[in-house]
C-alpha cells in the first residue's frame, strides 16, 4: 500500500496480536499503555500533516484547498473510493480484512479563521502553536495519519475505516457537510468516532438540545446632538439583552443561554444604526430549547413594537437531544480505554459533529486527543506529548469496535 | 541574447513539474546518488522545528529522498540546536568542524564546512527562517540535478505575487538583487541576468562542483559561487526552480546596505581575479552609514571583511575523508 512499504514495520507483539475472544476487550486494554512508545516514532509524520494542513486556510464554506490536500494525502496512503462530494467532504476507505463493519472516523476540516489571518505554525519540542491547530488541525492530521500509524503498529482491522475530513461544520455551516454525507453515502456506517484536537479526556456520547441564532437590529440614523443623542442600535440592543437575561431558566435539567458575540458601530461618537447579537441556547431537557426560543421571539416582538425598530431573530442551526446512553457498550468501551491509559473521562454532551450521527441513529463518540489553549485565537496551541496518549485512546476504541465489543444488544 | 532565452526555456522549472517523488527517488537510486540537506542556523529556534519536522517526515520517512538532514550552527544563544536535535536532525556546531582551521562567524563558513561534514553527492542548502516551509523547497531544487546530468547548480526563485492586475508582471528578485546585483551582471556578465534571484538562500549543488569553489564566509557567498561556476562551466551548468512564495522576515534598508557592501567586495574581487578589470585601487573594508541625534549627525562605521575559505578540495583532511588522491590544487 505504501511507498517502500511505508514506515519501517515495528516488531511489536503488543499490538500485532488481536484478541482471541471477540468479547475480550481486556486484551486490548492491556496493550494500550505501551502503544505510546511506537506512536512517538510517528511524531514528525503527524506534526508535518498538522502543519501543512493547518497552514491552508479553510474558513467554513471555503475549505476547497484544504480538502484538495486531504484527498492527495488519502491517495498517497492508498485509500480506496477517495472522493470529494458536493459538500466538499473528503472521504476515503481504508479496507479491513473482512469489511464486516464500516467505522467512520471523522474530523472537521473547517475553522473559524478567515484567509486574512496568519496561518503560520510554529513547532517547538513541546508544543505546536498557530491559528486553528487545536480546533481542528491536529485532529484532522491525526485522521490523515491513521493509515500510516496503523501500518506502523502492524494493526490490521477486520472493519473498513471510512476516513473523512468534513466541511461546512461550524457556524452557519450547521454540520451540513457531515449530514449530507450520512444521508447520501452508499456505505452503511456501523459506528463513528468524531475526532477533536482538544481536550484529552473528552468523552461525548449524548447531544444537547441546542439552537444558535442571530438577532439583527436596525434603527434610523440619529444625529449626535439631537434628542436621542447616545441611543442608536447599541442602546436598543442593550435593552433587549437585559430582557433576555431575565428569562427564567431551569437549573435541573440544565438550560442555558450563551451570549456569544455582539457587534455594532465603528467609532466613538457615531451611534450605530445596526447591531448584531449571536447567541446559543442549550438544554438537557426535551422541549426546553423550543420554549426558550418562543420567549426570545416574544422579546424581539416586544422591542420591535415598543421602540419602533427593525429587529429580526434568525435561527441558524438547531440540534435535537439525542445520542447513546451512558450504559451503551461503546461508551463503556471508551471509558475503559481511557482508564487503561490513565485518562480521567470528562463527560461532556456535544452540540457538534456527534449530533449529525445521533440524528441518524449511528452510535458514536467524540474524543479529544491532547491538551491545548488559546482556542480560536492566533495563539492557539497544543501540547505534543499528550497526543500519543490521545492517539492510543483513539486506536483502542477503534479496536474495541472492531472486535464487536461495542455492539448494543438488540 | 538567444542564449538566455534558450536557457530560460530549457532550464527554468516550476516546482509543480516535480510532484512525482516516487519517480524522482527511482531515478536517484538508479543513478546511485546520495543527497544531503544542510540548514545553516544562527538563533532560529522559532522556525527550525517546523523545517525539520516537515523535511524529515516528507523527504526521509515518507519518501526517502534525503539521506541526511543536518543543521550547521554558528553558535546560537537560543534553543536552535536543541529544537533541531529533538526532531531528529544531525546537529553540528560549525566551530567543531575542522577545528584546526578555526572558526569564522558567517553563513558562508557553515556552508563551506558542510561540504566536509556531510556525505551527499548533492548538497541542498535551505535557510532556516522560512515561515511557509514546504518539502518543495528541497525536492524541487535537487530534482533538476537528479534528472539532468549536465546541470550542476540549481537556484530557487519565488515568483508568485500576492496580487497583480495585468497579464504581464515584472519578475525579479529582492531589493539588493534589483538595485545592485542585476545591474552588475548586466554590465559584466549579461547571461547571468537570466537568474531571477541569484541571492536566494536555497540552492542545490553537486559535490564535485562545491568542493572546487572558494567560499566567502559572509554576504558574498552566493554571488561568488555564481561567478565561479559560470566561469568554469558556463550558463548551461545552472538551473533555477520557481518555488512560488517564500515568507520570511524582512531586513531593514540599513542591513541591506551592509549586505550590498559585502556582495560588492566579493564581486570586485572576482572581477580582478578573473582578469575582467584591472587597475582597481585598494578597497576599503569600512562601510559607513550615518545616524542623526537631534540636529547633529554621526558616522556609524562597520568593518565588513569578506574573508574567503579555500576550495574544500585543497584541504588534506577533506581529501583523506573522501579518498581523493593528489593535492586538489
XYZ file of C-alpha atoms in Angstrom:
739
model
C 0.000 0.000 0.000
C 2.768 2.401 0.856
C 5.814 3.573 -0.986
C 8.652 1.303 0.003
C 6.286 -0.427 2.333
C 5.637 2.762 4.285
C 7.395 3.383 7.534
C 9.542 0.561 8.841
C 7.463 -2.118 10.455
C 7.872 -2.289 14.206
C 8.117 -5.684 15.805
C 5.539 -5.225 18.500
C 3.890 -8.244 19.880
C 1.703 -5.991 21.964
C -0.261 -4.769 19.015
C 0.209 -7.454 16.437
C -1.864 -9.955 18.315
C -5.586 -9.373 18.108
C -7.837 -10.626 20.901
C -8.629 -14.316 20.760
C -12.085 -13.850 22.118
C -14.388 -11.411 20.420
C -15.780 -10.239 23.734
C -12.417 -9.848 25.381
C -11.696 -6.121 25.493
C -9.212 -6.660 28.306
C -6.574 -7.964 25.911
C -6.795 -4.657 24.030
C -6.692 -2.577 27.201
C -3.606 -4.380 28.465
C -1.694 -3.415 25.358
C -2.633 0.249 25.082
C -0.212 1.855 27.571
C 2.803 0.525 25.669
C 1.435 1.746 22.355
C 2.600 5.270 23.156
C 6.245 4.401 22.529
C 5.899 3.418 18.862
C 3.434 6.261 18.379
C 6.127 8.721 19.423
C 8.122 7.485 16.438
C 5.296 8.791 14.227
C 5.654 12.265 15.747
C 7.168 14.028 12.738
C 4.651 12.412 10.411
C 1.680 13.635 12.432
C 3.104 17.086 13.121
C 4.061 17.588 9.468
C 0.475 16.795 8.496
C -0.812 19.166 11.169
C 1.429 21.992 9.979
C 0.787 21.512 6.286
C -2.969 21.080 6.596
C -3.190 23.838 9.192
C -1.376 26.381 7.060
C -4.028 26.056 4.358
C -6.841 28.436 5.364
C -10.238 26.737 5.488
C -12.967 29.030 6.777
C -16.397 27.402 6.672
C -17.699 27.266 3.077
C -14.184 27.874 1.689
C -12.493 24.581 2.513
C -11.595 23.580 -1.084
C -7.815 23.991 -0.868
C -7.569 22.086 2.394
C -9.836 19.347 1.075
C -7.616 19.016 -2.006
C -4.640 18.457 0.270
C -6.586 15.834 2.245
C -7.541 13.975 -0.916
C -3.918 13.891 -2.036
C -2.907 12.509 1.347
C -5.606 9.853 1.155
C -4.337 8.910 -2.300
C -0.756 8.639 -1.045
C -1.987 6.338 1.724
C -3.569 4.052 -0.846
C -7.140 4.519 0.412
C -9.975 3.328 -1.757
C -13.003 5.203 -3.076
C -11.433 8.602 -2.433
C -13.857 11.366 -3.186
C -14.843 14.937 -2.532
C -18.614 15.150 -2.518
C -20.954 18.008 -3.309
C -20.469 19.477 0.153
C -16.674 19.292 -0.113
C -16.220 16.444 2.331
C -13.114 14.418 1.522
C -13.562 10.732 2.213
C -11.642 7.533 1.628
C -11.826 3.937 2.760
C -9.029 2.013 4.429
C -10.178 -1.525 3.736
C -10.311 -4.026 6.587
C -9.657 -7.739 6.360
C -13.318 -8.672 6.145
C -15.041 -5.317 5.816
C -17.778 -6.635 8.085
C -18.289 -3.184 9.588
C -17.694 0.339 8.322
C -16.401 2.619 11.061
C -16.461 6.343 10.298
C -13.544 8.354 11.687
C -14.264 11.997 11.052
C -12.611 15.320 11.839
C -13.951 18.656 10.740
C -11.792 20.471 8.211
C -13.226 23.967 8.570
C -12.078 26.639 11.004
C -13.324 29.952 12.345
C -10.294 31.784 10.916
C -10.587 33.548 7.583
C -7.850 33.836 4.968
C -6.634 37.224 6.174
C -5.366 35.737 9.416
C -1.840 34.356 9.564
C -1.961 30.573 9.498
C 1.760 30.141 10.088
C 2.525 27.396 12.590
C 5.426 27.266 14.983
C 6.801 23.958 16.230
C 8.773 23.591 19.449
C 9.797 20.333 21.146
C 6.770 20.514 23.443
C 4.074 22.300 21.508
C 2.692 23.482 18.204
C 1.245 26.996 18.030
C -0.838 28.672 15.363
C -4.374 29.561 14.357
C -6.616 26.510 14.254
C -4.052 23.948 15.438
C -6.258 22.718 18.286
C -9.590 23.216 16.533
C -9.009 21.193 14.495
C -5.777 20.814 12.500
C -4.253 18.309 14.909
C -7.479 16.297 14.904
C -7.610 16.295 11.120
C -3.901 15.482 10.868
C -4.415 12.505 13.135
C -7.157 11.164 10.886
C -4.908 11.716 7.849
C -2.035 9.950 9.550
C -4.096 7.000 10.744
C -3.345 4.698 7.771
C 0.402 5.165 8.295
C 0.100 4.835 12.052
C -1.851 1.577 11.867
C 0.637 0.258 9.329
C 3.479 1.272 11.602
C 1.846 -0.507 14.539
C 1.096 -3.581 12.456
C -2.632 -3.309 13.153
C -4.921 -4.754 10.510
C -8.539 -4.264 11.485
C -11.327 -6.516 10.328
C -13.531 -3.496 9.687
C -13.267 -0.881 6.973
C -12.322 2.553 8.225
C -14.112 5.369 6.449
C -11.817 8.350 6.979
C -13.300 11.754 6.448
C -12.489 15.444 6.592
C -15.893 17.064 6.815
C -16.684 20.552 5.576
C -19.348 23.104 6.478
C -19.402 22.071 10.091
C -19.087 25.277 12.073
C -21.431 28.232 12.499
C -23.698 28.689 9.516
C -22.249 25.527 8.043
C -24.512 23.811 10.571
C -22.994 20.364 10.095
C -24.345 20.294 6.564
C -21.234 18.536 5.241
C -21.358 15.554 7.555
C -25.153 15.481 7.376
C -25.038 15.325 3.594
C -22.518 12.500 3.676
C -24.523 10.435 6.153
C -27.749 10.976 4.207
C -26.245 10.031 0.887
C -23.434 7.565 1.459
C -23.792 4.150 -0.064
C -21.592 2.710 2.679
C -23.640 1.720 5.748
C -21.950 3.273 8.775
C -21.891 0.945 11.777
C -20.457 3.430 14.264
C -18.437 6.609 14.285
C -15.674 8.405 16.124
C -15.622 12.195 15.881
C -12.082 13.406 16.429
C -11.400 16.761 18.062
C -7.953 18.151 18.779
C -8.775 19.080 22.354
C -9.241 18.191 25.139
C -7.834 14.813 26.029
C -10.364 13.101 28.282
C -13.381 14.460 26.493
C -15.995 11.752 26.202
C -19.136 12.853 24.433
C -21.878 10.383 23.634
C -25.025 12.447 24.058
C -26.246 15.528 22.255
C -27.733 18.570 23.891
C -30.767 20.303 22.553
C -29.415 23.485 21.055
C -30.198 26.370 18.808
C -27.937 29.103 17.543
C -29.406 32.321 16.371
C -28.674 35.893 15.462
C -30.623 38.969 16.416
C -30.059 41.775 13.945
C -31.338 45.179 14.955
C -31.561 48.262 12.724
C -32.507 51.782 13.789
C -32.897 55.016 11.853
C -29.782 57.231 11.753
C -29.660 59.796 14.552
C -27.692 62.994 14.866
C -25.107 63.104 17.590
C -26.647 66.294 19.009
C -30.343 65.630 18.709
C -32.653 64.490 21.477
C -31.885 60.847 21.082
C -28.175 61.515 21.348
C -26.306 58.484 22.601
C -29.009 55.996 21.758
C -28.880 54.167 18.458
C -28.611 50.410 17.911
C -26.286 49.681 20.827
C -28.652 51.184 23.356
C -31.648 49.300 21.997
C -29.710 46.057 21.835
C -28.630 46.583 25.412
C -32.266 46.863 26.425
C -33.040 43.671 24.530
C -30.166 41.827 26.211
C -31.447 42.865 29.633
C -34.767 41.252 28.800
C -33.048 38.093 27.515
C -31.151 37.776 30.777
C -34.395 37.894 32.699
C -35.694 34.706 31.040
C -36.097 32.108 33.780
C -34.069 29.003 33.025
C -34.290 25.618 34.710
C -31.146 24.523 36.525
C -32.172 20.859 36.569
C -32.158 19.614 33.876
C -29.857 22.440 32.952
C -30.819 25.025 30.353
C -28.654 27.996 29.449
C -28.395 30.961 27.113
C -24.920 31.895 25.932
C -24.497 35.414 24.581
C -21.549 34.698 22.329
C -20.896 37.784 20.231
C -22.001 41.397 19.945
C -21.019 43.637 17.087
C -22.025 47.201 16.319
C -20.578 50.540 15.306
C -17.148 51.643 14.232
C -16.291 54.788 16.137
C -16.545 56.648 19.455
C -19.024 59.275 18.519
C -21.431 57.924 15.918
C -24.425 55.989 17.256
C -24.607 52.843 15.111
C -27.690 52.112 13.083
C -27.136 48.373 13.162
C -26.221 45.837 15.843
C -25.931 42.084 15.862
C -26.087 39.588 18.721
C -25.147 35.923 18.292
C -26.480 33.587 20.932
C -26.867 29.934 21.707
C -29.498 28.156 23.774
C -28.631 24.758 25.223
C -30.686 22.352 27.244
C -30.517 18.862 28.611
C -34.332 18.681 28.668
C -36.512 17.885 25.723
C -38.676 20.815 24.658
C -36.789 23.419 26.658
C -34.905 24.881 23.714
C -38.173 25.417 21.869
C -39.697 27.035 24.947
C -36.785 29.455 25.282
C -36.967 30.168 21.575
C -40.573 31.256 21.952
C -39.609 33.592 24.788
C -36.824 35.133 22.700
C -39.216 35.664 19.813
C -41.666 37.366 22.185
C -38.956 39.702 23.496
C -37.904 40.578 19.963
C -41.524 41.353 19.047
C -41.890 43.490 22.167
C -38.786 45.545 21.381
C -39.888 45.925 17.776
C -43.243 47.302 18.871
C -42.084 49.451 21.798
C -39.044 51.003 20.168
C -40.286 51.055 16.607
C -37.116 49.457 15.313
C -36.429 46.808 12.715
C -35.318 43.735 14.630
C -35.216 40.105 13.495
C -34.314 36.842 15.163
C -32.966 34.204 12.823
C -32.143 30.640 13.865
C -29.014 29.475 12.017
C -28.686 25.982 13.443
C -30.536 23.511 15.655
C -29.667 20.303 17.419
C -32.070 17.756 18.767
C -31.396 15.930 22.016
C -30.009 12.532 21.191
C -27.031 10.235 21.235
C -26.480 6.968 23.038
C -26.994 6.253 26.742
C -24.215 6.099 29.310
C -24.657 2.317 29.530
C -24.132 1.751 25.798
C -21.256 -0.694 25.193
C -19.475 1.908 23.068
C -19.442 4.352 25.987
C -18.324 1.601 28.327
C -15.504 0.676 25.970
C -14.498 4.341 25.678
C -14.354 4.711 29.459
C -12.364 1.521 29.897
C -9.886 2.560 27.209
C -9.414 5.919 28.910
C -8.971 4.358 32.327
C -6.370 1.919 31.000
C -4.366 4.904 29.748
C -4.758 6.895 32.948
C -7.103 9.404 31.338
C -9.849 10.782 33.519
C -13.001 10.848 31.392
C -14.712 14.228 31.266
C -18.235 13.542 30.156
C -19.481 16.432 28.073
C -22.659 16.471 25.985
C -21.963 17.632 22.469
C -23.520 20.119 20.097
C -21.016 19.314 17.365
C -20.477 16.530 14.842
C -21.962 13.975 17.211
C -25.439 15.375 16.643
C -25.216 14.540 12.930
C -24.564 10.903 13.732
C -27.105 10.877 16.572
C -29.839 12.252 14.325
C -29.293 9.281 12.058
C -29.165 6.666 14.783
C -25.463 5.915 14.428
C -23.697 5.092 17.705
C -20.793 7.484 18.063
C -18.331 9.085 20.439
C -16.439 12.339 20.292
C -12.905 12.068 21.623
C -10.282 14.735 22.247
C -6.634 13.992 21.535
C -4.439 16.343 23.536
C -4.222 19.405 25.750
C -4.436 22.871 24.282
C -5.006 26.543 24.997
C -5.894 29.826 23.316
C -8.733 28.269 21.367
C -9.927 30.247 18.363
C -7.166 32.834 18.655
C -3.933 33.171 16.684
C -2.125 31.908 19.808
C -3.893 28.569 19.693
C -1.562 25.886 20.959
C -1.450 22.138 21.535
C 0.915 20.069 23.636
C 2.700 17.291 21.773
C 3.314 14.653 24.439
C -0.326 14.021 25.498
C -1.132 13.453 21.835
C 0.383 9.972 21.986
C -1.967 9.022 24.816
C -4.847 10.527 22.842
C -3.951 8.525 19.755
C -3.591 5.325 21.798
C -7.103 6.020 23.082
C -8.457 6.502 19.555
C -6.859 3.296 18.329
C -8.035 1.419 21.425
C -11.649 2.435 20.819
C -11.362 1.503 17.137
C -10.006 -1.911 18.091
C -12.826 -2.371 20.602
C -15.452 -1.544 17.984
C -13.660 -3.766 15.507
C -13.765 -6.818 17.741
C -17.502 -6.438 18.296
C -17.457 -5.410 21.930
C -19.327 -2.173 21.331
C -22.427 -3.544 19.671
C -25.646 -2.809 21.534
C -27.842 -5.770 22.348
C -30.999 -5.825 20.262
C 20.626 37.114 -26.217
C 19.186 33.997 -27.791
C 21.310 32.030 -25.358
C 19.417 33.482 -22.401
C 16.045 32.789 -23.972
C 17.034 29.220 -24.760
C 18.337 28.710 -21.234
C 15.207 30.138 -19.628
C 13.082 27.877 -21.801
C 15.081 24.740 -21.090
C 16.461 25.158 -17.592
C 13.925 27.199 -15.680
C 11.432 24.996 -13.905
C 8.336 25.239 -11.755
C 8.184 23.075 -8.665
C 4.928 21.500 -9.798
C 6.853 19.692 -12.553
C 8.460 17.566 -9.838
C 5.389 16.400 -7.898
C 6.125 12.740 -8.553
C 8.504 11.927 -5.721
C 8.347 8.200 -6.360
C 9.726 8.690 -9.861
C 12.375 11.057 -8.535
C 13.519 8.559 -5.936
C 13.654 5.789 -8.526
C 15.883 7.955 -10.705
C 18.049 8.908 -7.742
C 18.532 5.252 -6.845
C 19.199 4.281 -10.432
C 21.989 6.837 -10.560
C 23.314 5.851 -7.147
C 23.114 9.397 -5.802
C 23.032 10.418 -2.177
C 21.517 13.723 -1.076
C 22.180 15.846 1.997
C 20.102 18.741 3.251
C 22.045 21.466 5.047
C 20.314 24.149 7.087
C 22.726 26.845 8.314
C 21.484 28.461 11.519
C 22.072 31.254 13.975
C 19.316 31.783 16.541
C 16.443 30.268 14.587
C 14.547 28.482 17.376
C 11.194 29.820 16.188
C 11.319 28.334 12.704
C 13.802 25.459 12.797
C 11.427 22.963 14.455
C 8.882 23.175 11.697
C 11.519 22.874 8.963
C 12.985 19.725 10.449
C 9.588 18.139 11.102
C 8.451 18.710 7.534
C 11.655 17.665 5.783
C 12.130 14.589 7.955
C 8.538 13.423 7.667
C 8.099 14.097 3.981
C 11.541 13.572 2.464
C 13.025 10.931 4.744
C 10.320 8.889 6.475
C 7.620 9.026 3.849
C 9.653 9.459 0.690
C 13.296 8.543 1.200
C 14.784 11.275 -0.963
C 17.193 12.659 1.623
C 19.986 10.644 3.123
C 20.677 13.139 5.882
C 19.331 16.353 7.346
C 21.968 18.466 9.025
C 21.902 21.718 10.911
C 25.217 23.578 10.915
C 25.004 26.170 13.646
C 27.162 29.253 14.117
C 26.783 29.181 17.906
C 23.183 30.115 18.586
C 22.435 31.507 22.020
C 18.813 30.346 21.880
C 17.442 26.780 21.693
C 18.055 26.298 17.958
C 20.335 23.261 18.334
C 18.155 21.640 20.996
C 14.979 22.054 18.961
C 16.564 20.737 15.760
C 18.073 17.720 17.522
C 14.808 16.915 19.277
C 13.136 16.375 15.916
C 15.893 14.164 14.575
C 18.269 16.443 12.673
C 22.008 15.875 12.840
C 23.225 18.999 14.589
C 26.775 20.321 14.344
C 28.483 23.332 15.764
C 30.376 24.964 12.972
C 33.306 25.655 15.296
C 33.693 21.930 15.983
C 34.019 21.002 12.304
C 37.627 21.134 11.066
C 38.628 22.878 14.318
C 42.255 23.066 13.216
C 41.118 25.572 10.591
C 39.498 27.786 13.185
C 36.039 29.283 13.198
C 34.798 32.334 11.378
C 31.359 33.693 12.041
C 29.272 33.842 8.889
C 26.783 31.828 6.924
C 29.346 31.025 4.239
C 31.521 29.359 6.882
C 28.692 26.942 7.696
C 28.043 26.194 4.049
C 31.736 25.518 3.470
C 32.111 23.246 6.484
C 29.005 21.340 5.436
C 30.932 20.073 2.409
C 33.352 18.330 4.762
C 30.797 17.183 7.320
C 28.025 15.899 5.053
C 28.250 12.876 2.832
C 25.863 13.542 -0.048
C 26.772 13.677 -3.716
C 24.322 16.559 -3.832
C 24.021 19.132 -1.077
C 20.879 21.209 -0.838
C 21.087 24.381 1.232
C 17.912 25.807 2.715
C 17.740 28.836 5.019
C 16.159 28.355 8.418
C 13.924 31.417 8.500
C 11.250 30.360 6.016
C 7.811 30.725 7.568
C 5.952 28.859 4.808
C 8.360 25.947 4.593
C 7.267 23.071 2.374
C 9.032 19.957 1.051
C 9.264 21.608 -2.384
C 11.924 23.942 -1.001
C 14.210 20.927 -1.187
C 12.890 18.391 -3.683
C 12.258 20.934 -6.437
C 15.885 22.064 -6.238
C 17.508 18.631 -6.265
C 15.177 17.316 -8.985
C 16.960 19.005 -11.941
C 20.254 17.562 -10.655
C 18.746 14.096 -10.481
C 17.185 14.219 -13.939
C 19.732 16.300 -15.866
C 23.391 15.300 -15.588
C 24.519 18.491 -17.325
C 23.082 20.737 -14.593
C 25.309 21.273 -11.569
C 23.866 24.188 -9.644
C 20.154 24.915 -9.108
C 18.901 28.139 -7.569
C 15.462 28.805 -6.140
C 13.374 31.748 -7.157
C 9.977 32.917 -5.990
C 7.549 34.320 -8.470
C 4.044 34.338 -7.152
C 2.961 37.840 -6.201
C 0.023 38.065 -3.850
C -1.837 40.182 -6.405
C -1.290 41.563 -9.896
C -3.694 43.167 -12.288
C -2.283 42.532 -15.739
C -1.239 39.527 -17.774
C 2.387 40.622 -17.807
C 4.064 41.213 -14.485
C 7.600 42.161 -13.585
C 9.584 39.213 -12.383
C 12.640 39.670 -10.284
C 14.487 39.323 -7.059
C 14.646 41.275 -3.861
C 15.862 44.808 -3.374
C 19.583 44.012 -3.344
C 19.240 41.874 -6.456
C 17.390 44.520 -8.413
C 19.415 47.534 -7.253
C 22.899 46.023 -7.097
C 23.411 42.528 -8.453
C 21.317 42.667 -11.606
C 22.899 45.945 -12.766
C 26.355 44.454 -12.148
C 25.509 41.275 -14.018
C 24.029 43.328 -16.859
C 27.290 45.240 -17.124
C 29.774 42.416 -16.765
C 28.009 39.037 -17.146
C 24.817 39.599 -19.174
C 23.951 35.921 -19.388
C 23.695 35.701 -15.616
C 20.801 38.161 -15.600
C 18.685 35.139 -16.504
C 18.926 34.046 -12.877
C 15.802 35.560 -11.361
C 17.033 35.525 -7.780
C 20.775 34.978 -7.684
C 20.885 35.756 -3.952
C 18.275 33.267 -2.801
C 19.498 31.162 0.095
C 18.021 27.965 -1.289
C 20.083 26.044 -3.821
C 21.322 22.546 -4.575
C 24.780 21.771 -5.910
C 26.786 18.721 -6.887
C 29.615 17.951 -4.500
C 32.234 17.796 -7.226
C 31.404 21.411 -8.053
C 31.105 22.634 -4.467
C 34.450 21.224 -3.424
C 36.165 23.267 -6.122
C 34.712 26.607 -5.009
C 36.346 29.135 -2.710
C 33.817 30.292 -0.104
C 33.443 33.878 1.074
C 32.178 33.479 4.613
C 29.836 36.461 4.583
C 27.353 38.177 2.328
C 29.170 37.468 -0.915
C 28.992 33.695 -0.910
C 26.070 33.275 -3.337
C 27.347 35.898 -5.785
C 30.862 34.432 -5.806
C 29.513 30.934 -6.370
C 27.580 32.061 -9.385
C 30.550 33.863 -10.899
C 32.920 30.948 -10.243
C 30.570 28.280 -11.571
C 29.757 30.425 -14.596
C 33.427 30.944 -15.362
C 34.198 27.237 -15.065
C 31.102 25.664 -16.626
C 29.073 28.413 -18.349
C 25.382 29.196 -18.093
C 24.352 25.647 -19.010
C 25.555 24.400 -15.626
C 22.755 26.344 -13.928
C 19.114 25.581 -13.430
C 16.511 27.515 -11.485
C 13.192 26.472 -9.984
C 10.204 28.624 -9.161
C 9.018 27.749 -5.653
C 6.070 30.201 -5.744
C 6.304 32.116 -2.491
C 8.749 32.483 0.321
C 7.569 34.112 3.514
C 10.365 35.345 5.719
C 11.259 38.276 7.876
C 12.212 41.445 6.047
C 15.537 43.120 6.589
C 15.893 46.830 7.157
C 17.339 49.037 4.448
C 20.380 49.676 6.653
C 21.039 45.941 6.914
C 20.662 45.596 3.162
C 23.267 48.323 2.795
C 25.785 46.216 4.710
C 24.826 43.200 2.678
C 25.318 45.120 -0.561
C 28.739 46.299 0.579
C 29.842 42.706 1.229
C 28.480 41.495 -2.087
C 30.219 44.327 -3.911
C 33.516 43.453 -2.241
C 33.223 39.857 -3.427
C 32.115 40.912 -6.882
C 35.012 43.315 -7.392
C 37.414 40.720 -6.045
C 36.112 38.241 -8.616
C 36.416 40.803 -11.428
C 40.033 41.273 -10.506
C 40.722 37.581 -10.046
C 39.147 36.699 -13.384
C 41.072 39.481 -15.122
C 37.882 41.232 -16.167
C 39.121 44.593 -14.914
C 42.469 45.877 -13.855
C 43.643 48.923 -12.043
C 41.222 48.726 -9.146
C 42.531 50.695 -6.155
C 42.958 49.068 -2.739
C 39.413 48.673 -1.453
C 38.307 49.764 1.991
C 36.702 47.309 4.379
C 34.817 50.076 6.131
C 31.174 50.641 5.326
C 29.896 53.997 6.536
C 26.359 54.872 7.471
C 25.039 57.915 9.284
C 22.557 58.487 12.042
C 21.078 61.676 13.423
C 20.939 62.901 17.018
C 18.732 65.981 17.187
C 20.490 68.273 14.726
C 23.824 66.525 14.618
C 24.893 63.570 12.532
C 27.330 60.875 13.399
C 29.062 58.182 11.434
C 28.367 54.516 12.068
C 31.274 52.557 10.672
C 31.010 48.830 10.033
C 34.067 46.796 9.244
C 32.989 44.199 6.721
C 35.723 41.854 5.649
C 34.766 39.304 3.044
C 37.201 36.597 4.052
C 37.300 33.522 1.909
C 37.766 29.871 2.683
C 39.789 27.946 0.110
C 38.216 25.284 -2.104
C 37.483 22.299 0.138
C 39.318 20.007 -2.277
C 42.588 21.686 -1.267
C 42.280 20.524 2.362
C 44.188 17.301 3.116
C 41.581 16.385 5.739
C 38.866 16.524 3.121
C 40.804 14.509 0.575
C 41.540 11.888 3.236
C 37.924 11.650 4.324
C 36.604 11.279 0.782
C 39.516 9.211 -0.557
C 40.681 11.778 -3.083
C 44.263 11.454 -4.225
C 46.521 14.344 -5.227
C 46.769 17.851 -3.830
C 43.496 19.080 -5.239
C 45.069 22.330 -6.311
